[in-house]
Coordinates of C-alpha atoms and ligand atoms in Angstrom, one line a residue:
M1 CA -40.5 -35.0 -16.6
A2 CA -37.2 -34.7 -14.8
A3 CA -37.0 -32.3 -11.9
L4 CA -35.1 -29.1 -12.6
A5 CA -31.8 -28.9 -10.8
F6 CA -31.7 -25.4 -9.3
P7 CA -28.3 -23.7 -9.0
P8 CA -27.2 -22.7 -5.5
Q9 CA -28.7 -19.5 -4.0
H10 CA -25.5 -17.5 -4.5
I11 CA -25.6 -18.1 -8.2
I12 CA -29.2 -17.1 -8.6
M13 CA -28.5 -13.8 -6.8
A14 CA -26.0 -11.3 -8.0
L15 CA -22.7 -12.0 -6.4
S16 CA -22.0 -9.9 -3.3
K17 CA -18.9 -7.9 -3.4
V18 CA -17.4 -9.8 -0.5
Q19 CA -18.1 -13.0 -2.3
A20 CA -16.5 -11.7 -5.4
L21 CA -13.5 -10.7 -3.4
Y22 CA -13.3 -14.1 -1.7
D23 CA -13.6 -15.9 -5.0
A24 CA -10.8 -13.8 -6.5
C25 CA -8.6 -14.4 -3.5
D26 CA -9.3 -18.1 -3.6
L27 CA -8.3 -18.1 -7.3
V28 CA -5.2 -16.0 -6.9
F29 CA -3.9 -17.3 -3.6
S30 CA -4.7 -21.0 -3.7
S31 CA -1.4 -21.8 -5.5
P32 CA 1.1 -21.0 -2.8
A33 CA 4.0 -22.0 -5.0
A34 CA 3.2 -19.1 -7.3
A35 CA 3.5 -15.6 -6.1
P36 CA 0.6 -13.4 -7.3
T37 CA 1.4 -11.5 -10.4
V38 CA 1.1 -7.7 -10.7
G39 CA -2.0 -8.1 -12.8
E40 CA -3.6 -10.2 -10.1
I41 CA -2.7 -7.8 -7.4
R42 CA -4.2 -4.9 -9.5
W43 CA -7.4 -7.0 -9.9
L44 CA -7.8 -7.5 -6.2
Q45 CA -7.0 -3.8 -5.5
H46 CA -9.8 -2.9 -8.0
L47 CA -12.3 -5.2 -6.2
L48 CA -11.3 -3.7 -2.8
D49 CA -11.5 -0.2 -4.2
G50 CA -15.2 -0.8 -4.9
M51 CA -16.1 -1.9 -1.5
R52 CA -17.9 0.0 1.2
A53 CA -18.3 -0.7 4.9
A54 CA -21.9 -1.9 4.4
D55 CA -20.5 -4.6 2.0
V56 CA -19.0 -6.3 5.0
G57 CA -21.9 -5.7 7.3
I58 CA -20.5 -2.6 9.0
D59 CA -22.2 0.8 9.4
G60 CA -19.7 3.2 7.9
G61 CA -21.9 6.2 8.9
D62 CA -22.5 7.2 5.3
G63 CA -26.1 6.1 5.1
E64 CA -25.2 3.3 2.7
S65 CA -26.8 0.0 2.8
T66 CA -25.0 -2.9 1.2
S67 CA -24.3 -1.9 -2.4
S68 CA -24.1 -5.4 -3.7
S69 CA -26.7 -8.1 -3.9
S70 CA -29.2 -7.0 -1.2
S71 CA -32.5 -5.6 -2.4
S72 CA -33.3 -4.0 1.0
S73 CA -34.2 -0.4 0.8
D74 CA -33.6 0.1 4.5
D75 CA -30.3 1.8 4.8
E76 CA -29.8 0.6 8.3
L77 CA -30.4 -3.1 7.5
G78 CA -27.5 -5.4 6.8
P79 CA -27.7 -8.2 4.2
K80 CA -28.9 -10.7 6.8
G81 CA -31.8 -8.4 7.6
G82 CA -30.2 -7.4 10.9
R83 CA -28.5 -4.2 11.9
L84 CA -25.2 -3.3 10.5
L85 CA -22.4 -3.5 13.0
P86 CA -22.2 -0.1 14.8
A87 CA -18.5 0.1 14.5
R88 CA -18.2 3.8 14.9
A89 CA -19.5 3.5 18.5
F90 CA -16.8 1.0 19.5
T91 CA -14.5 2.1 22.3
R92 CA -11.8 -0.5 21.6
I93 CA -9.9 -1.7 18.5
T94 CA -12.2 -4.5 17.3
Y95 CA -11.5 -7.2 14.7
V96 CA -14.3 -8.6 12.6
H97 CA -13.2 -11.9 11.3
I98 CA -14.6 -12.7 7.8
H99 CA -12.6 -15.7 6.6
Q100 CA -9.4 -17.6 7.2
C101 CA -8.0 -20.6 5.4
A102 CA -4.4 -21.8 4.9
D103 CA -3.9 -19.5 2.0
F104 CA -5.4 -16.1 3.1
S105 CA -7.4 -14.3 5.6
M106 CA -10.0 -11.5 5.4
G107 CA -11.1 -9.3 8.2
V108 CA -11.8 -5.7 9.3
F109 CA -10.0 -3.7 12.1
C110 CA -12.4 -1.1 13.5
F111 CA -10.7 1.7 15.4
P112 CA -12.2 4.3 17.8
A113 CA -10.6 7.8 17.4
G114 CA -7.2 8.0 19.0
A115 CA -6.6 4.2 19.2
T116 CA -3.2 2.9 18.1
L117 CA -2.3 -0.5 16.6
P118 CA 1.4 -0.7 17.5
L119 CA 4.2 -1.2 15.0
H120 CA 4.1 -4.8 13.8
D121 CA 5.3 -6.9 10.8
H122 CA 3.8 -9.2 8.2
P123 CA 6.5 -11.9 7.7
E124 CA 6.5 -13.4 4.2
M125 CA 3.1 -11.8 3.5
V126 CA 1.3 -9.7 0.9
V127 CA -1.3 -7.5 2.6
L128 CA -4.0 -5.5 0.8
S129 CA -5.7 -2.9 2.9
K130 CA -8.8 -0.8 2.1
L131 CA -9.7 2.1 4.4
L132 CA -13.5 1.8 4.5
Y133 CA -14.3 5.0 6.4
G134 CA -12.6 7.6 8.5
S135 CA -9.0 8.8 8.7
V136 CA -5.9 7.0 9.9
R137 CA -2.3 8.1 10.6
V138 CA 0.2 5.5 9.2
T139 CA 3.9 5.0 9.9
S140 CA 5.6 2.2 8.0
Y141 CA 9.0 0.7 7.3
D142 CA 10.8 -1.9 5.2
W143 CA 13.9 -3.7 6.3
V144 CA 17.1 -2.4 4.7
T145 CA 18.5 -5.9 4.5
A146 CA 16.6 -9.1 4.0
P147 CA 14.0 -9.8 6.7
P148 CA 15.5 -11.4 9.8
P149 CA 14.4 -15.0 10.5
P150 CA 11.2 -15.4 12.4
S151 CA 11.7 -15.1 16.2
C152 CA 11.2 -18.7 16.8
S153 CA 13.9 -18.7 19.4
A154 CA 13.1 -17.0 22.7
T155 CA 16.7 -15.7 22.8
T156 CA 16.6 -14.1 19.3
R157 CA 14.8 -10.8 18.9
K158 CA 14.2 -9.3 15.6
S159 CA 16.0 -6.0 15.1
G160 CA 17.8 -4.0 12.4
L161 CA 17.9 -0.9 10.2
A162 CA 14.7 0.0 8.4
R163 CA 13.9 2.5 5.8
V164 CA 10.9 4.8 6.4
V165 CA 8.2 4.3 3.9
A166 CA 5.5 6.4 5.5
A167 CA 6.1 8.9 8.3
D168 CA 2.9 9.9 10.1
E169 CA 1.0 9.9 6.7
V170 CA -2.7 10.6 7.1
R171 CA -5.0 8.5 4.8
R172 CA -8.6 9.6 4.5
A173 CA -11.4 7.5 3.0
P174 CA -12.3 7.3 0.2
C175 CA -8.8 6.4 -0.9
K176 CA -7.1 3.7 -3.0
T177 CA -6.3 0.2 -1.6
T178 CA -2.7 -0.1 -0.5
V179 CA -0.6 -3.2 -0.8
L180 CA 2.5 -4.3 1.1
F181 CA 4.9 -7.1 0.2
P182 CA 7.5 -9.1 2.1
R183 CA 10.3 -6.7 1.3
S184 CA 8.6 -3.5 0.1
G185 CA 5.6 -1.3 0.5
G186 CA 6.0 -0.9 4.3
N187 CA 5.9 -4.4 5.7
M188 CA 6.1 -3.1 9.2
H189 CA 3.4 -0.5 10.0
A190 CA 1.6 1.2 12.8
F191 CA -1.9 2.8 12.7
T192 CA -3.4 5.6 14.8
A193 CA -7.0 6.5 14.2
V194 CA -7.5 10.2 13.6
T195 CA -11.2 9.7 13.5
P196 CA -13.2 6.4 14.0
C197 CA -12.1 4.3 11.0
A198 CA -12.1 0.7 9.7
I199 CA -9.6 -1.1 7.6
L200 CA -10.5 -4.2 5.5
D201 CA -7.4 -6.4 5.3
V202 CA -6.6 -9.3 3.1
L203 CA -3.5 -11.2 4.2
T204 CA -1.7 -13.9 2.2
P205 CA -0.6 -16.2 3.7
P206 CA -2.2 -15.6 7.2
Y207 CA -0.2 -15.3 10.4
S208 CA 0.8 -18.7 11.7
E209 CA 3.0 -19.3 14.8
E210 CA 3.3 -22.9 13.8
L211 CA 4.6 -22.1 10.3
G212 CA 7.0 -19.4 11.4
R213 CA 4.9 -16.4 10.6
P214 CA 4.2 -14.9 14.0
S215 CA 3.1 -11.3 14.5
T216 CA 6.0 -9.4 16.0
Y217 CA 5.8 -5.9 17.5
F218 CA 8.6 -3.3 17.4
N219 CA 9.9 -0.1 19.0
D220 CA 11.3 2.3 16.4
T221 CA 14.1 4.7 17.2
T222 CA 15.0 7.5 14.7
I223 CA 18.6 8.0 13.8
P224 CA 19.5 11.7 13.7
S225 CA 22.5 11.2 11.5
L226 CA 20.5 9.1 9.0
P227 CA 17.3 10.8 8.0
G228 CA 14.8 8.5 6.5
F229 CA 15.9 5.5 8.5
A230 CA 15.2 4.1 11.9
F231 CA 16.4 1.3 14.2
L232 CA 13.6 -1.3 14.9
E233 CA 13.8 -3.6 17.8
E234 CA 11.3 -6.3 18.8
T235 CA 9.3 -5.6 21.8
E236 CA 6.4 -7.0 23.8
L237 CA 2.9 -5.8 23.3
P238 CA 1.9 -3.2 25.9
E239 CA 0.1 -5.0 28.7
D240 CA -2.9 -2.7 28.4
F241 CA -3.3 -3.4 24.7
S242 CA -6.0 -5.7 23.5
V243 CA -8.2 -6.2 20.5
A244 CA -11.8 -7.1 20.9
G245 CA -13.7 -9.4 18.5
A246 CA -17.1 -8.7 16.9
P247 CA -19.3 -11.0 14.7
Y248 CA -19.3 -10.7 10.9
L249 CA -22.7 -9.5 9.8
G250 CA -22.1 -9.2 6.1
P251 CA -23.3 -11.4 3.3
Q252 CA -22.7 -15.1 3.9
L253 CA -19.7 -16.5 2.1
T254 CA -19.8 -19.7 0.0
V255 CA -16.3 -21.0 0.5
N256 CA -14.3 -23.4 -1.6
M257 CA -14.9 -26.8 0.0
D258 CA -11.8 -28.3 -1.6
Y259 CA -10.1 -27.1 1.6
D260 CA -11.0 -28.4 5.0
D261 CA -8.8 -26.0 6.9
E262 CA -11.5 -23.3 7.4
E263 CA -11.0 -21.7 10.7
E264 CA -13.8 -20.3 12.7
E265 CA -13.7 -17.1 14.8
D266 CA -10.2 -16.1 15.6
D267 CA -9.4 -17.0 19.2
D268 CA -6.7 -14.3 19.5
Y269 CA -9.3 -11.7 20.2
D270 CA -11.5 -10.9 23.1
D271 CA -15.3 -11.2 22.8
Y272 CA -17.2 -8.3 21.4
D273 CA -18.5 -6.4 24.4
E274 CA -19.9 -3.2 23.0
Ligands
FE2_1 FE1 -0.9 -4.9 9.8

């Protein structure tokens, strides 16, 4: 009698929410020539809307264990059987890298109360953001004219007139997933945590210095004679600003091996030191 061929573990078990999100992103974003449709964006927003901090291995402080595939009854245990990441206790902005390939990235920014992520852009990107817990104050802008070219030249600094999309708008979890586009939705934004909070981000395509998609930071100056607009000028990151890195403790992802560009832990962040 022929041996049975068992399906992979992730097929036997119910799909974790983060796996479902990855699979959807892989399906939608793996054709870079085609921009995602409105229907596809709505689908991804719906998946993100259903996610909790525990679904990505983070303790959101709501007593929830992972609500996806885990059968654990211990609210403090993550899907790997270890503790959930105690992100509410972090004292620095901390990035939890989940996945990055050529087409998209997934990760979580965890903020202590009062921390600010300075005004920055997302060149040529679509970004979906889900506030997992807490409250955050958001200021965002879109360029009035077409986005300036990437600041590939040291002598060229991005600057220009921008329209205010959100002015010190406070978002409180639970709330709907937001989406920004290359020219709308608030492509440049800044966050200040009102309480400890965490934001799950999906970026497509990811930042890439080599491919002309660097992260650029800005100063914004309001224009008294032109309410609703501001002048944005590229600036350096404050010297005392840094983002720590923390390990991803959520459900293990099964990634599409058609691609060999999987990047491991992002080197742009300091080591987790909580
Ligand atoms: Fe951002």
